[in-house]
Amino acid sequence: DQQVKQNSPSLSVQEGRISILNCDYTNSMFDYFLWYKKYPAEGPTFLISISSIKDKNEDGRFTVFLNKSAKHLSLHIVPSQPGDSAVYFCAASDTSGTYKYIFGTGTRLKVLA
Amino acid sequence: SQTIHQWPATLVQPVGSPLSLECTVEGTSNPNLYWYRQAAGRGLQLLFYSVGIGQISSEVPQNLSASRPQDRQFILSSKKLLLSDSGFYLCAWKGAKNIQYFGAGTRLSVL
């Protein structure tokens, strides 16, 4: 049972435009969500997070939106840059427990120059 | 500052051979530690986590085991590797604000 889903395996965007990456979850106990960026042959690096008490969190070019009723979150990158090309993973956690993450399968973003 | 080290970076092993991957964390004490695997074309799957020395929780029944002999050391092992054990193995520790920080990973190829 895939509790965290990223239904788009890949996405291509022109440089300077907005990239929108989506993530859906099924477990209503999840209360903390994160986005990670991963380059090939490297470990994921933390990008941005959001608690379930918020519906938006912004950090520079990156904004995460959370829609709890729809169990959906999205990552917006504006403007997109070629260096943003990577695989993006969303992760969800139930912070009342052992802080285990459940990861989605990732979306490969390609920003075209 | 905290750092996490994983080694080796790449490993090629024959089927049936043993495995030992090591992860160490510096700059923090008693961290929660995690082992993940990313199989080809798939997401990150949590294999084991540990909240303290000698405390290991297994998430997925498999051919692997984990140990935590010291506070900041986490080891992933196997007695006999299978072809299906191939993948990219990642160690992580939990820092402030419930954020996990990952090592550089080990690419394991079982042939």
Coordinates of N, CA and C in Angstrom, one line a residue:
Chain A
D1 N 0.8 -1.2 0.0 CA 0.0 0.0 0.0 C 0.9 1.2 0.0
Q2 N 0.8 2.0 -1.1 CA 1.6 3.2 -1.2 C 1.0 4.4 -0.5
Q3 N 1.5 4.7 0.7 CA 0.8 5.8 1.5 C 1.2 7.2 1.0
V4 N 2.3 7.3 0.2 CA 2.7 8.6 -0.3 C 2.9 8.4 -1.8
K5 N 2.2 9.1 -2.6 CA 2.3 8.9 -4.1 C 2.7 10.2 -4.8
Q6 N 3.7 10.0 -5.7 CA 4.0 11.0 -6.7 C 3.7 10.4 -8.1
N7 N 2.6 10.9 -8.6 CA 2.0 10.2 -9.8 C 2.7 10.6 -11.1
S8 N 3.5 11.7 -11.0 CA 4.2 12.1 -12.2 C 5.7 11.7 -12.1
P9 N 6.1 10.7 -12.9 CA 7.5 10.3 -12.7 C 8.5 11.3 -13.3
S10 N 8.0 12.1 -14.2 CA 8.9 13.1 -14.8 C 8.2 14.4 -15.2
L11 N 9.0 15.5 -15.3 CA 8.4 16.8 -15.6 C 9.5 17.6 -16.3
S12 N 9.1 18.2 -17.4 CA 10.1 19.1 -18.1 C 9.5 20.5 -18.1
V13 N 10.3 21.5 -17.8 CA 9.9 22.9 -17.7 C 11.0 23.8 -18.3
Q14 N 10.6 24.9 -18.9 CA 11.5 25.8 -19.5 C 12.1 26.7 -18.4
E15 N 13.4 27.0 -18.5 CA 14.0 27.9 -17.6 C 13.3 29.2 -17.4
G16 N 13.1 29.6 -16.1 CA 12.4 30.8 -15.8 C 10.9 30.6 -15.6
R17 N 10.4 29.5 -15.9 CA 9.0 29.2 -15.7 C 8.8 28.6 -14.3
I18 N 7.6 28.3 -14.0 CA 7.2 27.7 -12.7 C 7.3 26.2 -12.9
S19 N 7.8 25.5 -11.9 CA 7.8 24.0 -11.8 C 6.8 23.7 -10.7
I20 N 5.9 22.8 -10.9 CA 5.0 22.3 -9.9 C 5.0 20.8 -9.8
L21 N 5.5 20.4 -8.6 CA 5.6 19.0 -8.3 C 4.5 18.6 -7.3
N22 N 3.8 17.5 -7.5 CA 2.7 17.1 -6.7 C 2.9 15.8 -5.9
C23 N 2.2 15.7 -4.8 CA 2.4 14.6 -4.0 C 1.0 14.4 -3.3
D24 N 0.6 13.1 -3.2 CA -0.7 12.8 -2.5 C -0.4 11.8 -1.4
Y25 N -1.1 11.8 -0.3 CA -0.9 10.9 0.8 C -2.3 10.3 1.2
T26 N -2.3 9.2 1.9 CA -3.5 8.6 2.3 C -3.7 8.5 3.8
N27 N -2.6 8.6 4.5 CA -2.7 8.4 6.0 C -3.0 9.7 6.7
S28 N -4.1 9.8 7.3 CA -4.5 11.1 7.9 C -3.7 11.4 9.2
M29 N -2.9 10.4 9.7 CA -2.0 10.6 10.8 C -0.8 11.4 10.5
F30 N -0.5 11.5 9.2 CA 0.7 12.3 8.8 C 0.5 13.7 9.2
D31 N 1.5 14.3 9.8 CA 1.4 15.7 10.2 C 2.6 16.6 9.9
Y32 N 3.5 16.0 9.2 CA 4.7 16.7 8.8 C 5.2 16.2 7.5
F33 N 5.5 17.2 6.6 CA 5.8 16.8 5.2 C 7.1 17.5 4.8
L34 N 7.8 16.8 4.0 CA 9.1 17.4 3.5 C 9.3 17.1 2.1
W35 N 10.1 18.0 1.5 CA 10.6 17.7 0.1 C 12.1 17.6 0.1
Y36 N 12.6 16.6 -0.6 CA 14.0 16.4 -0.8 C 14.4 16.5 -2.3
K37 N 15.6 16.9 -2.5 CA 16.1 16.9 -3.9 C 17.3 16.0 -3.9
K38 N 17.3 15.2 -5.0 CA 18.4 14.2 -5.1 C 19.0 14.2 -6.5
Y39 N 20.4 14.3 -6.5 CA 21.1 14.2 -7.7 C 21.6 12.7 -7.8
P40 N 21.9 12.3 -9.0 CA 22.4 10.9 -9.2 C 23.6 10.6 -8.3
A41 N 23.6 9.4 -7.8 CA 24.7 8.9 -7.0 C 25.0 9.8 -5.7
E42 N 24.0 10.5 -5.3 CA 24.2 11.3 -4.1 C 23.0 11.1 -3.1
G43 N 23.2 11.4 -1.9 CA 22.1 11.3 -0.9 C 21.2 12.5 -1.1
P44 N 19.9 12.3 -0.8 CA 18.9 13.4 -0.9 C 19.3 14.5 0.1
T45 N 19.0 15.7 -0.4 CA 19.3 16.9 0.5 C 17.9 17.5 0.8
F46 N 17.8 18.0 2.0 CA 16.5 18.6 2.5 C 16.3 19.9 1.7
L47 N 15.1 20.1 1.4 CA 14.7 21.3 0.6 C 13.8 22.2 1.4
I48 N 12.7 21.7 1.8 CA 11.7 22.5 2.5 C 10.7 21.6 3.2
S49 N 10.1 22.1 4.3 CA 9.1 21.2 5.0 C 7.9 22.0 5.4
I50 N 6.8 21.3 5.8 CA 5.6 22.0 6.2 C 4.9 21.2 7.3
S51 N 4.5 21.8 8.3 CA 3.7 21.2 9.4 C 2.2 21.2 9.0
S52 N 1.5 20.3 9.5 CA 0.0 20.2 9.1 C -0.8 21.4 9.7
I53 N -0.2 22.2 10.6 CA -0.9 23.3 11.1 C -0.8 24.5 10.1
K54 N 0.0 24.4 9.1 CA 0.1 25.4 8.1 C -0.4 24.9 6.8
D55 N -0.7 25.9 5.9 CA -1.0 25.4 4.5 C -0.1 25.9 3.5
K56 N 0.9 26.7 3.9 CA 1.9 27.2 3.0 C 3.2 27.5 3.8
N57 N 4.3 27.2 3.1 CA 5.6 27.5 3.6 C 6.5 27.9 2.5
E58 N 7.2 29.0 2.6 CA 8.0 29.6 1.5 C 9.5 29.8 2.0
D59 N 10.4 29.4 1.0 CA 11.8 29.6 1.3 C 12.4 30.0 0.0
G60 N 12.6 31.3 -0.2 CA 13.2 31.7 -1.5 C 12.4 31.4 -2.7
R61 N 13.0 30.6 -3.6 CA 12.2 30.2 -4.8 C 11.3 29.0 -4.6
F62 N 11.4 28.5 -3.5 CA 10.6 27.2 -3.2 C 9.4 27.5 -2.2
T63 N 8.2 27.0 -2.6 CA 7.1 27.1 -1.8 C 6.4 25.8 -1.8
V64 N 6.0 25.4 -0.6 CA 5.2 24.1 -0.4 C 3.8 24.5 0.0
F65 N 2.8 23.9 -0.6 CA 1.4 24.1 -0.3 C 0.9 22.8 0.2
L66 N 0.1 22.9 1.3 CA -0.6 21.7 1.8 C -2.1 21.8 1.9
N67 N -2.8 20.9 1.3 CA -4.2 20.9 1.3 C -4.6 19.6 2.1
K68 N -4.9 19.8 3.4 CA -5.2 18.6 4.2 C -6.4 17.9 3.9
S69 N -7.4 18.6 3.5 CA -8.7 18.0 3.2 C -8.6 17.1 1.9
A70 N -7.7 17.5 1.0 CA -7.5 16.7 -0.2 C -6.3 15.7 0.0
K71 N -5.6 15.8 1.1 CA -4.4 15.0 1.4 C -3.4 15.2 0.2
H72 N -3.1 16.4 -0.1 CA -2.3 16.7 -1.2 C -1.3 17.9 -0.9
L73 N -0.1 17.7 -1.3 CA 0.9 18.8 -1.2 C 1.6 19.0 -2.5
S74 N 2.1 20.2 -2.7 CA 2.8 20.5 -3.9 C 4.0 21.4 -3.6
L75 N 4.9 21.3 -4.5 CA 6.2 22.1 -4.4 C 6.2 23.0 -5.6
H76 N 6.3 24.3 -5.4 CA 6.4 25.2 -6.5 C 7.8 25.8 -6.5
I77 N 8.4 25.8 -7.7 CA 9.8 26.4 -7.9 C 9.6 27.5 -8.9
V78 N 9.9 28.7 -8.4 CA 9.8 29.9 -9.3 C 10.9 30.9 -9.0
P79 N 11.7 31.3 -10.0 CA 11.7 30.7 -11.4 C 12.6 29.5 -11.4
S80 N 12.3 28.6 -12.3 CA 13.0 27.3 -12.4 C 14.4 27.6 -13.1
Q81 N 15.4 26.9 -12.6 CA 16.8 27.1 -13.1 C 17.3 25.7 -13.6
P82 N 18.2 25.7 -14.5 CA 18.8 24.4 -14.9 C 19.4 23.6 -13.8
G83 N 19.9 24.3 -12.8 CA 20.5 23.6 -11.6 C 19.4 22.9 -10.8
D84 N 18.2 23.2 -11.0 CA 17.1 22.5 -10.3 C 16.8 21.1 -10.8
S85 N 17.4 20.8 -12.0 CA 17.2 19.5 -12.6 C 17.7 18.4 -11.6
A86 N 16.8 17.6 -11.2 CA 17.1 16.5 -10.2 C 15.8 15.7 -10.0
V87 N 15.9 14.7 -9.1 CA 14.7 14.0 -8.7 C 14.3 14.5 -7.4
Y88 N 13.0 14.8 -7.3 CA 12.4 15.4 -6.1 C 11.5 14.3 -5.4
F89 N 11.8 14.1 -4.1 CA 11.0 13.2 -3.3 C 10.2 14.0 -2.3
C90 N 8.9 13.6 -2.1 CA 8.2 14.1 -1.0 C 8.2 13.0 0.1
A91 N 8.1 13.4 1.3 CA 8.1 12.5 2.4 C 7.1 12.9 3.4
A92 N 6.5 12.0 4.1 CA 5.5 12.3 5.2 C 5.9 11.6 6.4
S93 N 5.5 12.2 7.5 CA 5.9 11.7 8.8 C 4.7 11.9 9.8
D94 N 4.6 10.9 10.8 CA 3.7 11.0 11.9 C 4.6 11.3 13.1
T95 N 4.6 12.6 13.5 CA 5.5 13.0 14.5 C 5.2 12.6 15.9
S96 N 4.0 11.9 16.1 CA 3.7 11.4 17.4 C 4.4 10.0 17.6
G97 N 5.0 9.5 16.6 CA 5.7 8.2 16.7 C 7.2 8.3 16.7
T98 N 7.8 7.5 15.9 CA 9.3 7.4 15.8 C 9.9 8.3 14.7
Y99 N 9.1 9.2 14.1 CA 9.6 10.1 13.1 C 10.1 9.3 11.9
K100 N 9.4 8.2 11.6 CA 9.8 7.5 10.3 C 9.2 8.3 9.2
Y101 N 9.9 8.3 8.1 CA 9.4 9.0 6.9 C 8.9 7.9 6.0
I102 N 7.8 8.2 5.3 CA 7.4 7.5 4.1 C 7.6 8.3 2.9
F103 N 8.4 7.8 2.0 CA 8.7 8.6 0.8 C 7.9 8.2 -0.4
G104 N 7.6 9.2 -1.2 CA 7.1 8.9 -2.5 C 8.1 8.3 -3.5
T105 N 7.7 8.0 -4.7 CA 8.6 7.4 -5.6 C 9.5 8.4 -6.4
G106 N 9.2 9.7 -6.2 CA 10.0 10.7 -6.8 C 9.5 11.2 -8.2
T107 N 9.8 12.4 -8.5 CA 9.6 13.0 -9.8 C 10.9 13.6 -10.3
R108 N 11.2 13.2 -11.5 CA 12.4 13.7 -12.2 C 12.1 15.0 -12.9
L109 N 12.7 16.1 -12.4 CA 12.5 17.4 -13.0 C 13.6 17.7 -13.9
K110 N 13.3 18.2 -15.1 CA 14.3 18.6 -16.1 C 14.0 20.0 -16.5
V111 N 14.9 20.9 -16.2 CA 14.7 22.4 -16.5 C 15.5 22.6 -17.8
L112 N 14.8 23.0 -18.8 CA 15.4 23.2 -20.1 C 15.9 24.7 -20.3
A113 N 17.1 24.8 -20.7 CA 17.7 26.1 -20.9 C 17.2 26.8 -22.2
Chain B
S1 N 29.6 21.3 13.8 CA 28.5 21.0 12.9 C 28.4 19.4 12.8
Q2 N 27.2 19.0 12.4 CA 27.0 17.5 12.3 C 27.4 17.1 10.9
T3 N 28.0 15.9 10.8 CA 28.3 15.3 9.5 C 27.9 13.8 9.6
I4 N 27.7 13.2 8.5 CA 27.4 11.8 8.4 C 28.3 11.2 7.3
H5 N 28.9 10.1 7.7 CA 29.8 9.4 6.7 C 29.3 8.0 6.4
Q6 N 29.4 7.7 5.2 CA 29.0 6.4 4.7 C 30.1 5.8 3.9
W7 N 30.4 4.5 4.0 CA 31.4 3.9 3.2 C 31.1 2.4 3.0
P8 N 31.5 1.8 1.9 CA 32.2 2.5 0.8 C 31.2 3.2 -0.1
A9 N 31.6 3.9 -1.1 CA 30.7 4.6 -2.0 C 30.1 3.7 -3.0
T10 N 30.9 2.7 -3.5 CA 30.4 1.7 -4.4 C 31.0 0.4 -4.0
L11 N 30.2 -0.7 -4.3 CA 30.6 -2.0 -3.9 C 30.0 -3.0 -4.9
V12 N 30.9 -3.9 -5.4 CA 30.4 -5.0 -6.2 C 30.7 -6.3 -5.5
Q13 N 29.7 -7.0 -5.3 CA 29.8 -8.3 -4.5 C 29.2 -9.4 -5.3
P14 N 29.7 -10.6 -5.2 CA 29.1 -11.8 -5.8 C 27.9 -12.3 -4.9
V15 N 27.0 -12.9 -5.6 CA 25.8 -13.5 -4.9 C 26.4 -14.5 -3.8
G16 N 25.8 -14.5 -2.7 CA 26.2 -15.4 -1.6 C 27.3 -14.9 -0.7
S17 N 27.9 -13.7 -1.0 CA 28.9 -13.2 -0.2 C 28.3 -12.3 0.9
P18 N 29.1 -12.1 2.0 CA 28.6 -11.2 3.1 C 28.7 -9.8 2.8
L19 N 28.0 -9.0 3.6 CA 27.9 -7.5 3.3 C 28.1 -6.8 4.7
S20 N 28.8 -5.7 4.7 CA 28.9 -4.8 5.8 C 29.0 -3.4 5.3
L21 N 28.0 -2.6 5.6 CA 28.1 -1.2 5.2 C 28.0 -0.4 6.6
E22 N 28.9 0.6 6.6 CA 29.0 1.3 7.9 C 28.6 2.8 7.7
C23 N 28.0 3.3 8.8 CA 27.6 4.7 8.8 C 27.9 5.3 10.1
T24 N 28.6 6.5 10.1 CA 28.9 7.1 11.4 C 28.4 8.6 11.3
V25 N 28.0 9.1 12.5 CA 27.6 10.5 12.6 C 28.5 11.2 13.5
E26 N 28.8 12.4 13.2 CA 29.7 13.2 14.1 C 28.9 14.5 14.5
G27 N 29.2 15.0 15.7 CA 28.7 16.3 16.1 C 27.4 16.2 16.8
T28 N 26.9 15.0 17.1 CA 25.6 14.9 17.8 C 25.7 13.7 18.6
S29 N 24.8 13.6 19.6 CA 24.8 12.4 20.4 C 23.4 11.8 20.5
N30 N 23.4 10.4 20.6 CA 22.1 9.7 20.6 C 21.1 10.1 19.5
P31 N 21.6 10.1 18.3 CA 20.6 10.5 17.2 C 19.8 9.3 16.8
N32 N 18.6 9.5 16.3 CA 17.8 8.5 15.6 C 18.6 8.2 14.3
L33 N 18.8 7.0 14.0 CA 19.5 6.6 12.7 C 18.6 5.7 11.9
Y34 N 18.8 5.8 10.6 CA 18.0 5.1 9.6 C 18.8 4.5 8.5
W35 N 18.4 3.4 8.0 CA 18.9 2.8 6.7 C 17.7 2.8 5.7
Y36 N 18.0 3.3 4.5 CA 17.1 3.3 3.4 C 17.7 2.6 2.2
R37 N 16.9 2.1 1.4 CA 17.3 1.5 0.1 C 16.5 2.1 -1.0
Q38 N 17.2 2.5 -2.1 CA 16.5 3.0 -3.3 C 16.9 1.9 -4.4
A39 N 15.9 1.1 -4.7 CA 16.1 0.2 -5.9 C 15.9 0.9 -7.2
A40 N 16.4 0.3 -8.2 CA 16.4 1.0 -9.5 C 15.0 1.4 -9.9
G41 N 14.8 2.7 -10.2 CA 13.5 3.2 -10.6 C 12.5 3.3 -9.6
R42 N 12.9 3.2 -8.3 CA 11.9 3.3 -7.2 C 12.3 4.3 -6.2
G43 N 11.4 4.5 -5.3 CA 11.6 5.5 -4.2 C 12.4 5.0 -3.1
L44 N 12.5 5.7 -2.1 CA 13.3 5.4 -0.9 C 12.5 4.5 0.1
Q45 N 13.0 3.3 0.3 CA 12.3 2.4 1.2 C 13.1 2.3 2.6
L46 N 12.4 2.6 3.7 CA 13.0 2.5 5.0 C 13.2 1.0 5.3
L47 N 14.4 0.7 5.7 CA 14.8 -0.7 6.0 C 14.8 -0.9 7.5
F48 N 15.6 -0.1 8.2 CA 15.8 -0.2 9.6 C 15.9 1.2 10.2
Y49 N 15.5 1.3 11.5 CA 15.8 2.5 12.2 C 16.2 2.2 13.7
S50 N 16.9 3.1 14.3 CA 17.4 2.9 15.6 C 17.2 4.2 16.5
V51 N 16.7 4.0 17.7 CA 16.6 5.2 18.5 C 17.6 5.2 19.6
G52 N 18.5 4.1 19.7 CA 19.6 4.1 20.6 C 20.4 2.9 20.5
I53 N 21.5 2.8 21.2 CA 22.5 1.7 21.1 C 21.7 0.4 21.3
G54 N 22.0 -0.6 20.4 CA 21.4 -1.9 20.5 C 19.9 -2.0 20.2
Q55 N 19.3 -0.8 19.9 CA 17.8 -0.8 19.6 C 17.6 -0.7 18.1
I56 N 17.1 -1.7 17.5 CA 16.9 -1.8 16.1 C 15.5 -2.2 15.8
S57 N 14.8 -1.4 14.9 CA 13.5 -1.8 14.4 C 13.6 -2.1 12.9
S58 N 13.0 -3.2 12.5 CA 13.0 -3.6 11.1 C 11.7 -3.3 10.5
E59 N 11.8 -2.7 9.3 CA 10.6 -2.3 8.6 C 10.1 -3.3 7.6
V60 N 11.1 -4.0 7.0 CA 10.7 -4.8 5.9 C 11.4 -6.2 6.1
P61 N 10.7 -7.3 6.1 CA 11.4 -8.6 6.2 C 12.3 -8.8 5.0
Q62 N 13.5 -9.2 5.2 CA 14.5 -9.3 4.1 C 15.7 -10.0 4.5
N63 N 16.6 -10.0 3.6 CA 17.9 -10.7 3.8 C 18.9 -9.9 4.6
L64 N 18.6 -8.8 5.1 CA 19.5 -7.8 5.7 C 19.3 -7.7 7.2
S65 N 20.3 -7.3 7.9 CA 20.1 -7.0 9.3 C 20.9 -5.7 9.6
A66 N 20.6 -5.1 10.8 CA 21.3 -3.9 11.2 C 21.7 -4.0 12.6
S67 N 22.8 -3.2 13.0 CA 23.2 -3.2 14.3 C 23.7 -1.8 14.7
R68 N 23.7 -1.5 15.9 CA 24.1 -0.2 16.4 C 25.0 -0.4 17.6
P69 N 26.3 -0.7 17.4 CA 27.2 -1.1 18.5 C 27.6 0.1 19.3
Q70 N 27.6 1.3 18.7 CA 28.0 2.5 19.4 C 26.9 3.6 19.1
D71 N 27.0 4.6 19.9 CA 25.9 5.7 19.8 C 25.8 6.3 18.4
R72 N 26.9 6.5 17.8 CA 26.9 7.2 16.5 C 27.3 6.3 15.3
Q73 N 27.2 5.0 15.5 CA 27.5 4.0 14.5 C 26.4 3.1 14.1
F74 N 26.1 3.0 12.8 CA 25.0 2.1 12.4 C 25.5 1.3 11.3
I75 N 25.3 0.0 11.4 CA 25.9 -1.0 10.4 C 24.8 -1.8 9.8
L76 N 24.9 -1.9 8.5 CA 23.9 -2.8 7.7 C 24.7 -4.0 7.2
S77 N 24.1 -5.2 7.5 CA 24.8 -6.4 7.2 C 24.0 -7.4 6.5
S78 N 24.6 -8.3 5.8 CA 24.0 -9.5 5.3 C 25.0 -10.7 5.4
K79 N 24.5 -11.9 5.6 CA 25.3 -13.1 5.7 C 25.5 -13.6 4.3
K80 N 24.5 -13.5 3.4 CA 24.6 -14.0 2.1 C 23.8 -13.1 1.1
L81 N 24.4 -12.4 0.3 CA 23.7 -11.5 -0.6 C 23.0 -12.2 -1.7
L82 N 21.8 -11.6 -2.0 CA 21.0 -12.0 -3.2 C 21.1 -11.0 -4.3
L83 N 20.7 -11.4 -5.5 CA 20.7 -10.4 -6.6 C 19.8 -9.2 -6.3
S84 N 18.7 -9.5 -5.6 CA 17.7 -8.5 -5.3 C 18.2 -7.5 -4.3
D85 N 19.3 -7.7 -3.7 CA 19.8 -6.8 -2.7 C 20.5 -5.6 -3.4
S86 N 20.7 -5.7 -4.7 CA 21.3 -4.6 -5.4 C 20.5 -3.3 -5.2
G87 N 21.2 -2.2 -5.1 CA 20.5 -0.9 -4.9 C 21.4 0.1 -4.4
F88 N 20.8 1.3 -4.1 CA 21.5 2.4 -3.5 C 21.1 2.5 -2.0
Y89 N 22.1 2.3 -1.1 CA 21.8 2.3 0.3 C 22.2 3.6 0.9
L90 N 21.2 4.1 1.7 CA 21.4 5.5 2.3 C 21.2 5.4 3.8
C91 N 22.1 6.0 4.5 CA 22.0 6.2 6.0 C 21.6 7.6 6.3
A92 N 20.8 7.8 7.3 CA 20.3 9.1 7.7 C 20.3 9.2 9.2
W93 N 20.3 10.5 9.6 CA 20.1 10.8 11.1 C 19.1 11.9 11.2
K94 N 18.4 11.8 12.3 CA 17.3 12.9 12.5 C 17.9 14.0 13.3
G95 N 17.8 15.2 12.7 CA 18.3 16.4 13.4 C 17.1 17.2 14.0
A96 N 17.3 18.4 14.2 CA 16.3 19.3 14.7 C 15.1 19.4 13.7
K97 N 14.0 19.8 14.3 CA 12.8 20.0 13.5 C 12.4 18.8 12.6
N98 N 12.7 17.6 13.2 CA 12.3 16.4 12.5 C 12.8 16.2 11.1
I99 N 14.0 16.8 10.8 CA 14.5 16.7 9.5 C 15.6 15.6 9.5
Q100 N 15.5 14.7 8.5 CA 16.5 13.7 8.4 C 17.6 14.2 7.4
Y101 N 18.8 13.9 7.7 CA 20.0 14.3 6.9 C 20.6 13.0 6.4
F102 N 20.9 12.9 5.1 CA 21.4 11.7 4.5 C 22.9 11.8 4.2
G103 N 23.5 10.6 4.3 CA 24.8 10.4 3.8 C 24.8 10.4 2.3
A104 N 26.1 10.2 1.7 CA 26.2 10.2 0.3 C 25.8 8.9 -0.4
G105 N 25.6 7.8 0.4 CA 25.1 6.6 -0.1 C 26.1 5.6 -0.6
T106 N 25.7 4.4 -0.7 CA 26.6 3.3 -1.2 C 25.8 2.6 -2.3
R107 N 26.5 2.5 -3.5 CA 25.9 1.8 -4.6 C 26.4 0.4 -4.5
L108 N 25.4 -0.5 -4.3 CA 25.8 -2.0 -4.2 C 25.3 -2.7 -5.4
S109 N 26.2 -3.4 -6.1 CA 25.8 -4.2 -7.2 C 26.1 -5.7 -6.8
V110 N 25.1 -6.5 -6.8 CA 25.3 -7.9 -6.6 C 25.3 -8.7 -7.9
L111 N 26.3 -9.4 -8.2 CA 26.4 -10.1 -9.5 C 26.5 -11.6 -9.4

